[in-house]
Coordinates of C-alpha atoms in Angstrom, one line a residue:
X34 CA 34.3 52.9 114.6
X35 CA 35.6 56.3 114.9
X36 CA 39.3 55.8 115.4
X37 CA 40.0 59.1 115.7
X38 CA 37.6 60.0 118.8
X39 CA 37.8 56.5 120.7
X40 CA 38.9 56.2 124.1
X41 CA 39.3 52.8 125.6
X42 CA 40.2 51.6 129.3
X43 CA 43.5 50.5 127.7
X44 CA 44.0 53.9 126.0
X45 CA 44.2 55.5 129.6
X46 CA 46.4 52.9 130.9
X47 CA 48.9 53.7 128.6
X48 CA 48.2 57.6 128.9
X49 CA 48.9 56.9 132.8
X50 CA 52.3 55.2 132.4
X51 CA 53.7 57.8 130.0
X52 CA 52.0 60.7 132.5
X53 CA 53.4 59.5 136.0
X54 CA 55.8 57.2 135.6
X55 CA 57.0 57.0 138.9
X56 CA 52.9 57.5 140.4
X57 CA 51.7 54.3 142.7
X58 CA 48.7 52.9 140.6
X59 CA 47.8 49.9 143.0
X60 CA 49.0 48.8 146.5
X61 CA 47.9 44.9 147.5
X62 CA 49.7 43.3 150.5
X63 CA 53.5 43.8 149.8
X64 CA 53.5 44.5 146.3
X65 CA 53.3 48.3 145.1
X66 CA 52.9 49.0 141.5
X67 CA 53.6 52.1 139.3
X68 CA 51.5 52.6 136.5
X69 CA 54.2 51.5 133.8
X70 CA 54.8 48.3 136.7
X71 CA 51.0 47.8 136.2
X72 CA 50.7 48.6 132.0
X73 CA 53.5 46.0 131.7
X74 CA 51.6 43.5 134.2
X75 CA 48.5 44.1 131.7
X76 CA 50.5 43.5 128.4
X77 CA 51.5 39.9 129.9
X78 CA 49.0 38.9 131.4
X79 CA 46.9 40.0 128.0
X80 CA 49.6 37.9 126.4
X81 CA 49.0 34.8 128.4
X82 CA 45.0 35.3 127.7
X83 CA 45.4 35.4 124.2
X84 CA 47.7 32.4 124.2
X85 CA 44.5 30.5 125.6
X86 CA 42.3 31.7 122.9
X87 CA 40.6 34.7 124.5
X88 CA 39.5 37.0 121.2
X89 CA 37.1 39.7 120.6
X90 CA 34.0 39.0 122.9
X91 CA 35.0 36.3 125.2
X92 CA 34.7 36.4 128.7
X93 CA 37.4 35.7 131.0
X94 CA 35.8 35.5 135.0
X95 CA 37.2 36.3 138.3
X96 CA 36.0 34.0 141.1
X97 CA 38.1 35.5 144.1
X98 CA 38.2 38.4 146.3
X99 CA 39.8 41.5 146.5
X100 CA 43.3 41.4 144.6
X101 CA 45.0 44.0 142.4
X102 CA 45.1 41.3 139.8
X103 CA 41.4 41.5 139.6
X104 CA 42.1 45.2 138.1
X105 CA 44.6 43.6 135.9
X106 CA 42.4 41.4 134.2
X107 CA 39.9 43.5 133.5
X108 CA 42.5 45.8 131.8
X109 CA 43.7 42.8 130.0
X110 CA 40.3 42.1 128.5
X111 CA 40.0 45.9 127.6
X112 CA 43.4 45.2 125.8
X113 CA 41.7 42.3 124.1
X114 CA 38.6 43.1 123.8
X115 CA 37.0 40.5 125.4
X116 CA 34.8 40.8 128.4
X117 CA 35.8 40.6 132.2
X118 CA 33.3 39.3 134.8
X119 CA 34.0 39.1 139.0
X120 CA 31.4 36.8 140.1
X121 CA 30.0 36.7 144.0
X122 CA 32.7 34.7 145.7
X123 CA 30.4 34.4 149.0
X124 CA 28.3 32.0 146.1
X125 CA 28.0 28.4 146.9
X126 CA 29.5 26.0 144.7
X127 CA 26.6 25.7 142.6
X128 CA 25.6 29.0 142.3
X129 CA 29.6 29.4 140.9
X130 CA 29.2 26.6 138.6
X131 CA 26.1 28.1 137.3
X132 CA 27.8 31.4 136.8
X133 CA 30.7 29.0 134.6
X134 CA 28.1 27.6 132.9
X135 CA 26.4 30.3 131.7
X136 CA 28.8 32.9 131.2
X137 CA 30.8 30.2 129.1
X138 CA 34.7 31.9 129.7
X139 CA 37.4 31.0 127.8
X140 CA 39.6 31.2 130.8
X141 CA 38.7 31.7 134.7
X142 CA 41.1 32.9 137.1
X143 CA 40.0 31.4 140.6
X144 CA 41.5 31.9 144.3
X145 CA 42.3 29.0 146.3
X146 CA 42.5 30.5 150.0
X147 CA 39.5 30.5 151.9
X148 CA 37.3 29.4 148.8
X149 CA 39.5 27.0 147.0
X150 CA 37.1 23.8 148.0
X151 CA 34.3 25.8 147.0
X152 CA 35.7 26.5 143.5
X153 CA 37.2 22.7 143.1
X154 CA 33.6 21.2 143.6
X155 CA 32.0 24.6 140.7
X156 CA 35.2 23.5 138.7
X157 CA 33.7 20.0 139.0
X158 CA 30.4 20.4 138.3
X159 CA 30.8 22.9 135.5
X160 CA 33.7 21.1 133.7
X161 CA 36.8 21.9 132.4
X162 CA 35.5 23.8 129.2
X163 CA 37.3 26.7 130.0
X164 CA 40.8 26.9 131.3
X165 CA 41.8 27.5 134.9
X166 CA 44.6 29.7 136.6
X167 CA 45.1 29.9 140.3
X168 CA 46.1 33.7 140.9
X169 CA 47.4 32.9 144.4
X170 CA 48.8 29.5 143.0
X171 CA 52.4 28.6 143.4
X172 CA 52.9 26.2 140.7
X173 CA 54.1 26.6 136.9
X174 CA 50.2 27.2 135.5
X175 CA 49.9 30.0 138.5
X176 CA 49.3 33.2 138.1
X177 CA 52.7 34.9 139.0
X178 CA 54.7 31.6 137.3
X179 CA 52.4 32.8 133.7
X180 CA 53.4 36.3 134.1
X181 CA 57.0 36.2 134.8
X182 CA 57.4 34.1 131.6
X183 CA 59.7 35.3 129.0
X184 CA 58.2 36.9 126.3
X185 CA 60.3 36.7 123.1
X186 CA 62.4 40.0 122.6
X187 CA 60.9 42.4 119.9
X188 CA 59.6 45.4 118.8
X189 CA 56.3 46.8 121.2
X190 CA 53.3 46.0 119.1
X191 CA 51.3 49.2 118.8
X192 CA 48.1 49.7 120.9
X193 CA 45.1 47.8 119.0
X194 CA 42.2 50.9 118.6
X195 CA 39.5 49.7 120.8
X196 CA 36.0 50.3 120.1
X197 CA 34.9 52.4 123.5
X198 CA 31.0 50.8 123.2
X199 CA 32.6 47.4 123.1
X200 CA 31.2 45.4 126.3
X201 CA 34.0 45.0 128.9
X202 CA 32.8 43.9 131.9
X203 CA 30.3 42.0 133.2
X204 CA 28.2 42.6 136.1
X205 CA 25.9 39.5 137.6
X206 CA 23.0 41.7 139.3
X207 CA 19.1 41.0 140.1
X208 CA 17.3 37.3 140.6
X209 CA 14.5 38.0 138.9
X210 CA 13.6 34.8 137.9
X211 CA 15.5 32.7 140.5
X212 CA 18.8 33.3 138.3
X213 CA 21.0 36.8 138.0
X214 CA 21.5 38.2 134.8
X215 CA 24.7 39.0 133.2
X216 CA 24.7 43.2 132.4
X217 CA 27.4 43.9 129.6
X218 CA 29.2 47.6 130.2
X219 CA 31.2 49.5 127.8
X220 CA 34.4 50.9 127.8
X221 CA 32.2 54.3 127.4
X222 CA 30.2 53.7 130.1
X223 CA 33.0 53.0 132.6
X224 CA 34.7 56.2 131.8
X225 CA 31.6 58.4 132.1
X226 CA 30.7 57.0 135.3
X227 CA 33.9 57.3 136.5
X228 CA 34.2 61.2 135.3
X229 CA 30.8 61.5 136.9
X230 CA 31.7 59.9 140.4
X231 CA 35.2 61.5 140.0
X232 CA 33.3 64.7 140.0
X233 CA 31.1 64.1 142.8
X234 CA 33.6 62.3 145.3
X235 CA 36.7 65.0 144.6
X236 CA 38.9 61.7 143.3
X237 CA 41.9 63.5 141.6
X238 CA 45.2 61.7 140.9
X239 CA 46.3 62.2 144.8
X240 CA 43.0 59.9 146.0
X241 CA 44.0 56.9 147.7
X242 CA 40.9 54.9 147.6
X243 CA 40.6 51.3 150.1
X244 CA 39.0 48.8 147.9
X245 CA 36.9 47.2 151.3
X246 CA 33.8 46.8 150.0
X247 CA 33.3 43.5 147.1
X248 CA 33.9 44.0 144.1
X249 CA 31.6 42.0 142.2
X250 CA 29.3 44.8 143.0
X251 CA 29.3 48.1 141.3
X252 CA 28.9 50.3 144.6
X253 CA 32.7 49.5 145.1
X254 CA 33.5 49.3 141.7
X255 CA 32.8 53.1 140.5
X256 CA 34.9 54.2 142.9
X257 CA 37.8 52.2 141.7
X258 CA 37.6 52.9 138.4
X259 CA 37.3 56.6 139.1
X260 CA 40.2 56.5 140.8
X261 CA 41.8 54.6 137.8
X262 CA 40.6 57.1 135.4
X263 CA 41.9 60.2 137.2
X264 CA 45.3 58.2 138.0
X265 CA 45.1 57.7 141.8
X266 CA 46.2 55.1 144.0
X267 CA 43.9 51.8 144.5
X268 CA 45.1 49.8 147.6
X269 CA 43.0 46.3 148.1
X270 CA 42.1 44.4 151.0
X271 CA 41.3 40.8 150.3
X272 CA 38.1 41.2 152.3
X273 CA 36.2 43.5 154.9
X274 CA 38.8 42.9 157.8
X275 CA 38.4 45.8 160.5
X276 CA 41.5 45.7 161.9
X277 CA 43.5 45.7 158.4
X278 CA 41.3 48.7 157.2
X279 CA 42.5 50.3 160.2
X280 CA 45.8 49.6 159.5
X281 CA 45.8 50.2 155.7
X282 CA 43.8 53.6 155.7
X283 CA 47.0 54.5 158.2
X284 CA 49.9 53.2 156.4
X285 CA 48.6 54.2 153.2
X286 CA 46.8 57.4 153.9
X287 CA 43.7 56.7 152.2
X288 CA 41.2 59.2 150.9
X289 CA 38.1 57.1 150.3
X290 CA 37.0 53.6 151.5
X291 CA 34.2 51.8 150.8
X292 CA 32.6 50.8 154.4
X293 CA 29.3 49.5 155.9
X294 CA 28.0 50.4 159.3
X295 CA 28.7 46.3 161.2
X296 CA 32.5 47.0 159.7
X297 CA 32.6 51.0 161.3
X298 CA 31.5 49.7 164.7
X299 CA 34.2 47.1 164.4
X300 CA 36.5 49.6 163.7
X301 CA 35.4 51.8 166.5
X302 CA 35.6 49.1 169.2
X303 CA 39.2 48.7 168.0
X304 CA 40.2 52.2 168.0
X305 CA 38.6 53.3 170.9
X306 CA 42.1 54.6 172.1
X307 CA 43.1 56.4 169.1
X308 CA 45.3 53.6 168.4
X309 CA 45.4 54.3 164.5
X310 CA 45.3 57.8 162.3
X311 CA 42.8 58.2 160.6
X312 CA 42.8 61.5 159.5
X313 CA 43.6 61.4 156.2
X314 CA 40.0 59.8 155.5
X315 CA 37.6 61.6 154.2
X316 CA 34.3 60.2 154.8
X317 CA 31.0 60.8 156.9
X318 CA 30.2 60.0 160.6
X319 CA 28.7 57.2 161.5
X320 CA 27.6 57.7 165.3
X321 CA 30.9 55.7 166.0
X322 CA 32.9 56.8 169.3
X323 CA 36.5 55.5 168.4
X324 CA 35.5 56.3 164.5
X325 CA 34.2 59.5 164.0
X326 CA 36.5 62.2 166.0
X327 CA 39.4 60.8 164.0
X328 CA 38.5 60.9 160.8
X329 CA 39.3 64.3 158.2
X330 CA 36.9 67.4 158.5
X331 CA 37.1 67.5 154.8
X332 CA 33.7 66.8 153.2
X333 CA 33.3 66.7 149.7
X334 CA 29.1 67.1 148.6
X335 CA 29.3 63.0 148.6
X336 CA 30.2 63.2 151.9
X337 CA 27.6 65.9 152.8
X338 CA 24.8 64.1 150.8
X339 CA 26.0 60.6 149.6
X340 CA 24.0 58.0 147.3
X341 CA 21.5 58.5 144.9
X342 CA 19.6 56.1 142.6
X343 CA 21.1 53.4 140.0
X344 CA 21.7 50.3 139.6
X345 CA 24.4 47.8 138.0
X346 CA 22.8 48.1 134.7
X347 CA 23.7 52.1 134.5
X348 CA 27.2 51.0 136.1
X349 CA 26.7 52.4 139.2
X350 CA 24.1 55.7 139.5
X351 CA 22.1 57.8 137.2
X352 CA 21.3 60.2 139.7
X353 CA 22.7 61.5 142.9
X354 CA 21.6 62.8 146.4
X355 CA 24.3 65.7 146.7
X356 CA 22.3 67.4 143.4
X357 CA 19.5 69.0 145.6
X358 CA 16.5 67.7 146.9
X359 CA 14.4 66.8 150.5
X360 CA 15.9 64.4 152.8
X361 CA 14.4 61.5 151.0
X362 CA 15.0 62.1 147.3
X363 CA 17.9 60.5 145.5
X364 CA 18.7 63.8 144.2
X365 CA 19.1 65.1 140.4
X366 CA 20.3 63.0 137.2
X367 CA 23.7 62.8 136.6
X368 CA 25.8 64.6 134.3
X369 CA 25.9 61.8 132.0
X370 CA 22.0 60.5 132.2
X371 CA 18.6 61.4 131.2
X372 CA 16.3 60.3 133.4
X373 CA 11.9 60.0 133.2
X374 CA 9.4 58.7 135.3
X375 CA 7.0 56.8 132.9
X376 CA 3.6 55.2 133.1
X377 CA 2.7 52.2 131.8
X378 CA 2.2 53.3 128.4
X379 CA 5.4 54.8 128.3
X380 CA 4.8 58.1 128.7
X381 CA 6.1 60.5 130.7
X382 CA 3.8 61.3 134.2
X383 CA 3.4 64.8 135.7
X384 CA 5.6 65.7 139.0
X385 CA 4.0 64.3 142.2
X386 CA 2.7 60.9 140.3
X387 CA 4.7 57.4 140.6
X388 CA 5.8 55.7 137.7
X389 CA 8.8 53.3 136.0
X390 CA 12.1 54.6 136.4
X391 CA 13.8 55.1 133.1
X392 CA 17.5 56.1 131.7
X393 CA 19.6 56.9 128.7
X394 CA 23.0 58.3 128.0
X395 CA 26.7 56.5 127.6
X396 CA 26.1 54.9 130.8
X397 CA 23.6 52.5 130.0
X398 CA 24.4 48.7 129.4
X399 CA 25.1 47.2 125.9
X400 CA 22.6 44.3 126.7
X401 CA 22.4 41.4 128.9
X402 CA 24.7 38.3 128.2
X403 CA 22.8 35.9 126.3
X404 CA 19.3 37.0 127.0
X405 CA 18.4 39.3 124.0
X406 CA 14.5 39.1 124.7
X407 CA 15.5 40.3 128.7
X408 CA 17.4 42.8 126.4
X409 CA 14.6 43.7 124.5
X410 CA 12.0 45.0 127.2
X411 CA 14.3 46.3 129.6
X412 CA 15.4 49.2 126.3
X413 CA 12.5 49.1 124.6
X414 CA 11.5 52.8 123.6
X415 CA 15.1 54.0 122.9
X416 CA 15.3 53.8 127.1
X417 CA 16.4 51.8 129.7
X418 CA 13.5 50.7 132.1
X419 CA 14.6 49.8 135.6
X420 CA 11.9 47.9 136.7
X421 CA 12.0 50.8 139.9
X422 CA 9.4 52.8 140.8
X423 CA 9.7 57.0 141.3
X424 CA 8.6 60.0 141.3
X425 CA 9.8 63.4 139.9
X426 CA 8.8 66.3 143.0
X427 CA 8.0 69.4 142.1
X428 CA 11.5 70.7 142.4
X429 CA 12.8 68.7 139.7
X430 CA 13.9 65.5 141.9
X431 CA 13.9 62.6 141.8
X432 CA 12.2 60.3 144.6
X433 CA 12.9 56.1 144.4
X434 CA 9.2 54.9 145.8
X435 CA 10.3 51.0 145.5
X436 CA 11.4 47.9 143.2
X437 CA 8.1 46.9 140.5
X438 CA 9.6 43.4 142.1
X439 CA 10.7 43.6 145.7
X440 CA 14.1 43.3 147.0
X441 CA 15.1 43.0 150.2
X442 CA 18.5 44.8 151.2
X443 CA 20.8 42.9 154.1
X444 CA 23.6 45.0 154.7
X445 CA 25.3 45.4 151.7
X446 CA 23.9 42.7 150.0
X447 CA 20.5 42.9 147.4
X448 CA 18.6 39.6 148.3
X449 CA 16.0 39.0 146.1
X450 CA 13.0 36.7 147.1
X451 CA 12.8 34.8 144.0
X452 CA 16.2 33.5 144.3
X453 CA 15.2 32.1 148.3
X454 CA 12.2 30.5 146.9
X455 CA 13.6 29.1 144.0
X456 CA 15.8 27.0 146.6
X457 CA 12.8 26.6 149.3
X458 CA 11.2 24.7 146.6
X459 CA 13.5 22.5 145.4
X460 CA 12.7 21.0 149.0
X461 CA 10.7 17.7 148.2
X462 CA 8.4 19.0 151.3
X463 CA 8.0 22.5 150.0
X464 CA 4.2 23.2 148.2
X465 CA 5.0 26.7 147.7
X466 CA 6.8 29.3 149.5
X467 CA 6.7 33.3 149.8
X468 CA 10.0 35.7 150.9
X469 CA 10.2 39.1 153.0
X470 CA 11.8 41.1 154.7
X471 CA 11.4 41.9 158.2
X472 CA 13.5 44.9 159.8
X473 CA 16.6 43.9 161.7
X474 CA 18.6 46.1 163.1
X475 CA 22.1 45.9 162.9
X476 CA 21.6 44.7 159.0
X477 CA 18.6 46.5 158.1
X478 CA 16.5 43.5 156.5
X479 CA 16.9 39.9 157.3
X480 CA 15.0 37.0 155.0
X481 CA 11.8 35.5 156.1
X482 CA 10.3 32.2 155.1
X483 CA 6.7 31.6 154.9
X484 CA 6.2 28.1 153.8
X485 CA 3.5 25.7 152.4
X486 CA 4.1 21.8 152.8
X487 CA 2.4 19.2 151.0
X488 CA 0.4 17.8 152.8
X489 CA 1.4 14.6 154.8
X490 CA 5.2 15.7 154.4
X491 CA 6.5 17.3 157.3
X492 CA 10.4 19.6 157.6
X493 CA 11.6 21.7 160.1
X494 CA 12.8 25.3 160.2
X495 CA 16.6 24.8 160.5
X496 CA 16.2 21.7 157.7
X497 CA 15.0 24.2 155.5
X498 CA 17.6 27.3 156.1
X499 CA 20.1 24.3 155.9
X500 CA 18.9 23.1 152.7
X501 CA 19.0 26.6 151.4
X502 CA 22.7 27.6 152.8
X503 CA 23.7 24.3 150.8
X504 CA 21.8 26.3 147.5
X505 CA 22.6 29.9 147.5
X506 CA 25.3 31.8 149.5
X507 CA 25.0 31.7 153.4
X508 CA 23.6 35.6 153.3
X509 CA 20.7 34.5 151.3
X510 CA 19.3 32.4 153.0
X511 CA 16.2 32.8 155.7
X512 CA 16.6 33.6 159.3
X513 CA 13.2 33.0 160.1
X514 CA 10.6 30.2 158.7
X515 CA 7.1 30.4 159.3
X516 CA 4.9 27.6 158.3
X517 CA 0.9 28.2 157.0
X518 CA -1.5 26.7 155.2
X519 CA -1.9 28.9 152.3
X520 CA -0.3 32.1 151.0
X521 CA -3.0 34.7 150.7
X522 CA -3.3 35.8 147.0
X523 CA -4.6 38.8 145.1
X524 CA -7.9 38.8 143.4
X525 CA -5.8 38.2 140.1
X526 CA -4.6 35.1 141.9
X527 CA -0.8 36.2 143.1
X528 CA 1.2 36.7 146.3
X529 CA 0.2 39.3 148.4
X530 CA 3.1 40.5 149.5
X531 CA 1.4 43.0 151.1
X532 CA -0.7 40.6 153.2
X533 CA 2.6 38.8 153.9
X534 CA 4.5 41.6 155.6
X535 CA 1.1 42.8 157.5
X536 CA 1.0 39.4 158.9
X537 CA 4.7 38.2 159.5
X538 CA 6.3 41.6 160.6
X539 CA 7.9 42.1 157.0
X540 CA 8.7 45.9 156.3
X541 CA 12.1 48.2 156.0
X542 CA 12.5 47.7 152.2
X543 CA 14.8 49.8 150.2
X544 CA 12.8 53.3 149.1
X545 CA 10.0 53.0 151.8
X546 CA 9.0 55.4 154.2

């Protein structure tokens, strides 16, 4: 490692509290921290980690929502070196046990309100391998009670040089084998992101960005780290709330938020009098009465043209929609990617033809957790493939066409179908089992079922959505079952999915039309 050049996500922590000492890094609830408030948070808490063993490489999960602590332990791992992970709080108790299981942490910081019965039975089932602190526990092993102990009077240790491609944190993304995989991001990949969305979204050190949106997924989580990186304010709410967005963008005069259309409306309804001022926010309308004539005119070219294409193995997106481009392209390659369209030999196809989406540059992950053949294919070739189809248009853009395996997008949430029938079929009724989408819309897609039985057994539509909600988290499971007597197949003998959505009113997937 190049001492001399590196640049860690501790390294501009510590830049920030010598820089703006008296700058607001992170707003929760009632407690308001300056960046030096917050570095001296990080040393303790990275303290407390490595009094429990965490080194070089270990992981240290997050099962809870929203929380400015959640930004402290990642910045405690960066410290360490070790590897931070939020997992899917919405996850049932086996899905979170799994995650336990198979991340293997050293240590697991876990919420008790609202999902504290949900993490006792994970914390059950996984064991008691790693150890466990409550961040919203009162007691002496609580997060707060760790963190105001006294730490022995002596001289600050210096900074440790951090390697910058070191993995730091760990993003659970795509099912495709009925179980996420683990992507491992750098320290170099978070800050190049973050310069890149920083550049887009106009973040400078006077943003004020709402952390609304989970952050266990990386469309919230570039935004925060951006704002990190170019010293602005990051003010979390515990969970999409409407009312307290309302309030919080007020009282804190927030610049950015991270919101989905069902949350707007909510808002709307509840401002329809003009009750709260939003015009510090600078974001785009959404058809809301109540929403959008209160909002700022300001509109950066996110705003204008937001999204693009990515995913959470690029740490966010390697191209984006305010770069150019027709109304359905996802724009032009970031400033940190390189981007092709490859056929299935791996070479480059001409403009106008669909192939594999592929990436390189800084942003790319280091590798999945614990799957180094997964690894292996997905950067074979010196590039990342995405397992996405696209197509470069003559101009130069880039168009997503579709997932090689489907997904099927509620909301805010990727669902992907072998992850629904993976559960379906651990139903003793269940032959086989296919999943789509069918439009909805207020969330865009909702899950369909289309079941086989054995024969003689016989199960009923809300016995299997119940079995499944008792699986995989509530959002996953399907709104709709359908029962046949055979899945129609390909002449190579799989699914047709295609048959499937002609015949049960499946359609609306990310990328189509």
């Amino acid at each position: 490692m190049d001492a001399l050049h590196a640049l860690s996500l501790d390294d501009v922590l510590g830049e920030h509290a010598r820089s703006r000492p008296q700058q607001i890094a992170a707003v929760c609830g009632d407690v308001r921290l300056t960046w030096p408030e917050l570095s001296d948070r990080v040393d303790r808490l990275a303290t407390v980690l490595a009094d429990r063993g965490v080194e070089r490489g270990d992981r240290v999960l997050w099962l809870g929502q929203n929380c400015h602590r959640l930004l402290e332990g990642l910045l405690a791992c960066a410290r360490l070196e070790a590897v931070f992970g939020p997992v899917n709080w919405r996850g049932s108790s086996d899905e979170l046990a799994w995650a336990v299981g198979h991340a293997a942490p050293r240590v697991v910081i876990w919420q008790s309100e609202e999902i504290g019965d949900t993490v006792a039975e994970a914390r059950a089932a996984a064991g008691d391998r790693a150890g466990w602190i409550g961040h919203d526990v009162d007691d002496a092993e609580g997060y707060e009670a760790l963190l105001a102990t006294p730490v022995p009077a002596a001289e600050p240790a210096p900074r440790p040089t951090v390697d910058p491609a070191s993995s730091v944190l760990l993003m659970y993304t795509a099912a495709f084998e009925g179980r996420p995989k683990a992507a491992l991001l750098s320290h170099q990949a978070l800050l190049h992101q973050s310069l890149a969305i920083a550049l887009i979204q106009d973040v400078s050190p006077g943003y004020v960005y709402l952390n609304s949106g989970p952050l266990f997924h990386m469309a919230t989580f570039m935004t925060t780290l951006a704002t990190f990186h170019l010293s602005g304010t990051n003010v979390f709410v515990r969970r999409s709330d409407a009312e307290e967005i309302l309030r919080l963008i007020q009282d804190e005069r927030c610049t950015g938020a991270f919101l989905m259309p069902p949350t707007v409306k909510r808002m709307g309804e509840l401002n329809a009098e003009g009750a709260y001022d939003l015009s510090s926010l600078r974001t785009m309308k959404m058809g809301v009465e109540g929403f959008d004539e209160h909002i700022s005119s300001e509109r950066s070219a996110w705003i204008r043209r937001p999204g693009g294409y990515g995913q959470t193995e690029v740490a966010g997106l390697a191209t984006f929609g305010a770069y150019g481009g027709s109304d359905w392209a996802s724009g032009r390659p970031s400033p940190v990617a390189q981007v092709r369209i490859v056929g299935p030999d791996g070479d480059e196809v001409p403009p106008g033809e669909t192939g594999e989406i592929v990436v390189r540059g800084p942003i790319v992950m280091n590798g999945y957790l614990g799957d180094d053949q997964a690894t292996a294919v997905r950067q074979r070739d010196g590039w990342h493939h995405t397992h996405d189809l696209g197509r470069r248009e003559e101009d130069g853009t880039i168009v997503f066409v579709g997932p090689m395996t489907r997904i099927i997008k509620s909301g805010a949430e990727n669902i992907y179908p072998a992850e629904v029938e993976a559960a379906l079929a651990q139903h003793p009724a269940v032959r086989e089992a296919a999943v789509i989408g069918v439009p909805d819309q207020q969330w865009g897609q909702s899950v369909k079922a289309v079941v086989v039985l054995h024969e003689g057994n016989d199960t009923s539509e809300d016995q299997l959505i119940e079995h499944c909600r008792e699986r995989i988290a509530s959002y996953k499971k399907p709104r709709s079952v359908v029962f046949v007597d055979a899945l129609p197949r390909t002449s190579s003998g799989t699914v047709d999915r295609d048959a499937l959505d002609a015949e049960h009113g499946g359609g609306g997937y990310p990328g189509a039309g």
